[in-house]
PDB file of C-alpha atoms in Angstrom:
ATOM      1  CA  MET A 109     118.954 -15.739  62.862  1.00 73.00           C
ATOM      2  CA  GLU A 110     116.813 -15.647  60.131  1.00 86.00           C
ATOM      3  CA  GLU A 111     119.489 -16.323  57.833  1.00 87.00           C
ATOM      4  CA  LEU A 112     120.719 -19.550  60.294  1.00 88.00           C
ATOM      5  CA  GLU A 113     117.530 -20.910  59.781  1.00 86.00           C
ATOM      6  CA  ARG A 114     117.195 -20.632  55.947  1.00 88.00           C
ATOM      7  CA  LEU A 115     120.664 -22.100  55.631  1.00 88.00           C
ATOM      8  CA  LYS A 116     119.607 -25.085  57.703  1.00 85.00           C
ATOM      9  CA  GLU A 117     116.945 -26.046  56.091  1.00 84.00           C
ATOM     10  CA  ARG A 118     118.806 -25.440  52.717  1.00 83.00           C
ATOM     11  CA  LEU A 119     121.241 -28.113  53.991  1.00 83.00           C
ATOM     12  CA  ARG A 120     118.644 -30.342  55.599  1.00 78.00           C
ATOM     13  CA  ARG A 121     117.497 -30.661  51.975  1.00 74.00           C
ATOM     14  CA  LYS A 122     120.721 -31.412  50.248  1.00 73.00           C
ATOM     15  CA  VAL A 123     122.305 -33.499  52.989  1.00 72.00           C
ATOM     16  CA  VAL A 124     119.559 -35.667  54.939  1.00 64.00           C
ATOM     17  CA  VAL A 125     118.513 -38.842  53.139  1.00 61.00           C
ATOM     18  CA  ASP A 126     115.734 -39.882  53.130  1.00 65.00           C
ATOM     19  CA  GLU A 127     115.245 -43.531  53.713  1.00 75.00           C
ATOM     20  CA  ASP A 128     111.794 -44.184  52.537  1.00 79.00           C
ATOM     21  CA  LEU A 129     112.545 -42.838  49.286  1.00 78.00           C
ATOM     22  CA  GLU A 130     116.071 -44.334  48.802  1.00 81.00           C
ATOM     23  CA  PHE A 131     113.949 -47.296  49.320  1.00 85.00           C
ATOM     24  CA  LEU A 132     111.589 -47.254  47.195  1.00 86.00           C
ATOM     25  CA  LYS A 133     113.943 -45.709  44.184  1.00 85.00           C
ATOM     26  CA  ARG A 134     116.234 -49.278  44.606  1.00 86.00           C
ATOM     27  CA  VAL A 135     112.802 -51.429  45.074  1.00 88.00           C
ATOM     28  CA  ASP A 136     111.637 -49.299  41.505  1.00 89.00           C
ATOM     29  CA  LEU A 137     115.189 -50.000  40.156  1.00 83.00           C
ATOM     30  CA  LEU A 138     114.225 -53.818  41.061  1.00 86.00           C
ATOM     31  CA  SER A 139     110.700 -53.887  40.135  1.00 86.00           C
ATOM     32  CA  ASP A 140     111.343 -55.929  36.907  1.00 86.00           C
ATOM     33  CA  PHE A 141     112.384 -59.034  39.360  1.00 87.00           C
ATOM     34  CA  ILE A 142     110.119 -58.714  41.951  1.00 87.00           C
ATOM     35  CA  LYS A 143     106.422 -59.589  42.624  1.00 89.00           C
ATOM     36  CA  LEU A 144     104.420 -59.021  45.950  1.00 93.00           C
ATOM     37  CA  ASP A 145     101.393 -60.771  46.694  1.00 93.00           C
ATOM     38  CA  PRO A 146      99.656 -59.187  49.472  1.00 93.00           C
ATOM     39  CA  GLU A 147      98.267 -62.787  50.319  1.00 92.00           C
ATOM     40  CA  SER A 148     101.229 -65.067  49.927  1.00 91.00           C
ATOM     41  CA  GLY A 149     103.944 -62.952  50.056  1.00 92.00           C
ATOM     42  CA  PRO A 150     107.234 -61.933  47.755  1.00 93.00           C
ATOM     43  CA  ILE A 151     107.320 -63.627  44.655  1.00 88.00           C
ATOM     44  CA  MET A 152     111.053 -63.126  43.059  1.00 80.00           C
ATOM     45  CA  GLU A 153     111.185 -63.936  39.406  1.00 74.00           C
ATOM     46  CA  HIS A 154     114.246 -65.352  37.402  1.00 76.00           C
ATOM     47  CA  VAL A 155     116.709 -65.130  40.384  1.00 83.00           C
ATOM     48  CA  GLU A 156     117.641 -68.972  41.100  1.00 81.00           C
ATOM     49  CA  ASP A 157     119.918 -69.362  38.440  1.00 85.00           C
ATOM     50  CA  ARG A 158     121.265 -65.871  38.465  1.00 90.00           C
ATOM     51  CA  LEU A 159     122.315 -65.302  42.623  1.00 93.00           C
ATOM     52  CA  ASN A 160     123.908 -67.354  45.389  1.00 94.00           C
ATOM     53  CA  GLN A 161     122.538 -68.528  48.111  1.00 96.00           C
ATOM     54  CA  ARG A 162     123.567 -65.382  50.171  1.00 96.00           C
ATOM     55  CA  GLU A 163     122.249 -63.055  47.549  1.00 95.00           C
ATOM     56  CA  ARG A 164     118.642 -65.008  47.263  1.00 95.00           C
ATOM     57  CA  ILE A 165     118.078 -64.820  50.861  1.00 97.00           C
ATOM     58  CA  LEU A 166     119.104 -61.122  51.127  1.00 96.00           C
ATOM     59  CA  PHE A 167     116.937 -60.012  48.108  1.00 95.00           C
ATOM     60  CA  TYR A 168     113.987 -62.056  49.404  1.00 96.00           C
ATOM     61  CA  LEU A 169     114.269 -59.797  52.919  1.00 97.00           C
ATOM     62  CA  PHE A 170     114.872 -56.931  50.652  1.00 94.00           C
ATOM     63  CA  CYS A 171     111.315 -58.256  48.633  1.00 94.00           C
ATOM     64  CA  VAL A 172     109.943 -58.604  52.525  1.00 96.00           C
ATOM     65  CA  LYS A 173     110.724 -54.752  53.463  1.00 94.00           C
ATOM     66  CA  ALA A 174     109.314 -53.595  49.518  1.00 93.00           C
ATOM     67  CA  GLY A 175     106.056 -54.872  50.872  1.00 94.00           C
ATOM     68  CA  LYS A 176     106.079 -53.430  54.337  1.00 94.00           C
ATOM     69  CA  ALA A 177     107.463 -49.862  52.519  1.00 91.00           C
ATOM     70  CA  LEU A 178     103.871 -50.222  50.247  1.00 92.00           C
ATOM     71  CA  ASP A 179     101.444 -51.271  52.765  1.00 92.00           C
ATOM     72  CA  LEU A 180     100.967 -54.751  51.561  1.00 93.00           C
ATOM     73  CA  TRP A 181     101.632 -56.033  54.936  1.00 95.00           C
ATOM     74  CA  ASP A 182     102.726 -55.251  58.504  1.00 94.00           C
ATOM     75  CA  ARG A 183     106.202 -56.945  58.932  1.00 94.00           C
ATOM     76  CA  GLU A 184     110.023 -56.318  57.212  1.00 95.00           C
ATOM     77  CA  THR A 185     111.022 -59.137  59.059  1.00 97.00           C
ATOM     78  CA  ALA A 186     111.181 -63.553  58.021  1.00 97.00           C
ATOM     79  CA  CYS A 187     111.928 -66.258  59.874  1.00 97.00           C
ATOM     80  CA  VAL A 188     114.299 -69.117  58.917  1.00 97.00           C
ATOM     81  CA  GLU A 189     111.272 -71.340  58.186  1.00 97.00           C
ATOM     82  CA  GLU A 190     109.705 -68.745  55.794  1.00 96.00           C
ATOM     83  CA  ILE A 191     112.800 -68.049  54.181  1.00 97.00           C
ATOM     84  CA  ALA A 192     113.319 -71.953  53.745  1.00 97.00           C
ATOM     85  CA  GLY A 193     110.151 -72.740  52.451  1.00 95.00           C
ATOM     86  CA  LYS A 194     109.531 -69.824  50.012  1.00 94.00           C
ATOM     87  CA  LEU A 195     113.301 -70.145  48.114  1.00 94.00           C
ATOM     88  CA  GLY A 196     113.609 -74.103  48.170  1.00 93.00           C
ATOM     89  CA  LEU A 197     116.556 -74.177  50.394  1.00 95.00           C
ATOM     90  CA  LYS A 198     117.204 -76.549  53.643  1.00 98.00           C
ATOM     91  CA  GLU A 199     116.493 -74.461  57.280  1.00 97.00           C
ATOM     92  CA  LYS A 200     120.057 -75.846  57.650  1.00 98.00           C
ATOM     93  CA  VAL A 201     121.342 -73.800  54.655  1.00 98.00           C
ATOM     94  CA  VAL A 202     119.717 -70.520  55.506  1.00 98.00           C
ATOM     95  CA  HIS A 203     120.362 -70.744  58.910  1.00 97.00           C
ATOM     96  CA  ALA A 204     124.042 -70.752  57.623  1.00 98.00           C
ATOM     97  CA  ARG A 205     124.062 -68.021  55.256  1.00 98.00           C
ATOM     98  CA  VAL A 206     121.973 -65.372  57.159  1.00 98.00           C
ATOM     99  CA  SER A 207     124.868 -65.953  59.757  1.00 97.00           C
ATOM    100  CA  GLU A 208     127.249 -64.830  57.268  1.00 98.00           C
ATOM    101  CA  LEU A 209     125.274 -62.546  56.312  1.00 98.00           C
ATOM    102  CA  MET A 210     124.766 -60.964  59.916  1.00 97.00           C
ATOM    103  CA  LYS A 211     128.795 -61.026  60.121  1.00 98.00           C
ATOM    104  CA  ARG A 212     128.883 -58.973  57.066  1.00 97.00           C
ATOM    105  CA  GLY A 213     126.438 -56.717  58.494  1.00 96.00           C
ATOM    106  CA  LEU A 214     123.733 -57.138  55.783  1.00 96.00           C
ATOM    107  CA  VAL A 215     121.037 -58.749  58.182  1.00 97.00           C
ATOM    108  CA  VAL A 216     119.888 -58.274  61.755  1.00 97.00           C
ATOM    109  CA  ASN A 217     117.898 -60.510  63.778  1.00 96.00           C
ATOM    110  CA  VAL A 218     115.085 -58.140  65.693  1.00 95.00           C
ATOM    111  CA  GLY A 219     113.251 -61.279  67.089  1.00 87.00           C
ATOM    112  CA  ALA A 220     113.110 -61.500  70.724  1.00 83.00           C
ATOM    113  CA  GLU A 221     111.745 -64.982  71.098  1.00 84.00           C
ATOM    114  CA  LYS A 222     111.733 -66.023  67.826  1.00 89.00           C
ATOM    115  CA  ALA A 223     114.709 -65.099  65.289  1.00 93.00           C
ATOM    116  CA  MET A 224     113.198 -63.024  62.626  1.00 97.00           C
ATOM    117  CA  TYR A 225     115.962 -61.667  60.447  1.00 98.00           C
ATOM    118  CA  LYS A 226     115.596 -57.899  58.320  1.00 96.00           C
ATOM    119  CA  ILE A 227     117.658 -56.443  55.944  1.00 96.00           C
ATOM    120  CA  THR A 228     119.877 -53.447  57.264  1.00 93.00           C
ATOM    121  CA  ASN A 229     120.451 -50.251  55.287  1.00 90.00           C
ATOM    122  CA  TYR A 230     123.907 -51.613  54.515  1.00 90.00           C
ATOM    123  CA  GLY A 231     122.113 -54.429  52.727  1.00 93.00           C
ATOM    124  CA  VAL A 232     119.773 -52.557  50.890  1.00 91.00           C
ATOM    125  CA  LEU A 233     122.862 -51.072  49.343  1.00 88.00           C
ATOM    126  CA  LYS A 234     124.454 -54.274  48.660  1.00 89.00           C
ATOM    127  CA  VAL A 235     121.309 -55.318  47.338  1.00 90.00           C
ATOM    128  CA  ALA A 236     121.221 -52.307  44.926  1.00 85.00           C
ATOM    129  CA  GLU A 237     125.232 -52.448  43.720  1.00 86.00           C
ATOM    130  CA  GLU A 238     125.744 -56.181  43.828  1.00 87.00           C
ATOM    131  CA  VAL A 239     122.342 -58.135  43.089  1.00 87.00           C
ATOM    132  CA  LEU A 240     120.930 -55.984  40.046  1.00 84.00           C
ATOM    133  CA  GLY A 241     124.058 -56.299  38.654  1.00 85.00           C
ATOM    134  CA  LYS A 242     123.505 -59.978  38.301  1.00 88.00           C
ATOM    135  CA  LEU A 243     120.289 -59.782  37.826  1.00 84.00           C
ATOM    136  CA  ARG A 244     120.541 -57.693  34.735  1.00 82.00           C
ATOM    137  CA  ARG A 245     123.214 -59.634  32.612  1.00 78.00           C
TER     138      ARG A 245
END
């Protein structure tokens, strides 16, 4: 019985993903492009000319999640109006791009009364893989 418990513990350490730790590692990788202001929210630097609209929205939601993970604010979601205002896009454009991101499983709507969007774990992986590559060029 003791051997079984030791094996379980060893396997837990080996195969169970600590999502918080993995996410913060990705935040660290992207830290040259992220500034988080507790009062005004995410500030994405030098991304407009390197990322398309979908990628910018996804990266913004990544930054919102990063602020929550670092205890700078209490939410990991954003509404269309906020995203549009922060990224300088029209709300209609944000609606369309968010819909595309949702179809790809990168973003989910978690709002009950008002649509509030958050990045999925799959979305986090895509930011780390694709967006980071474009930003480093």
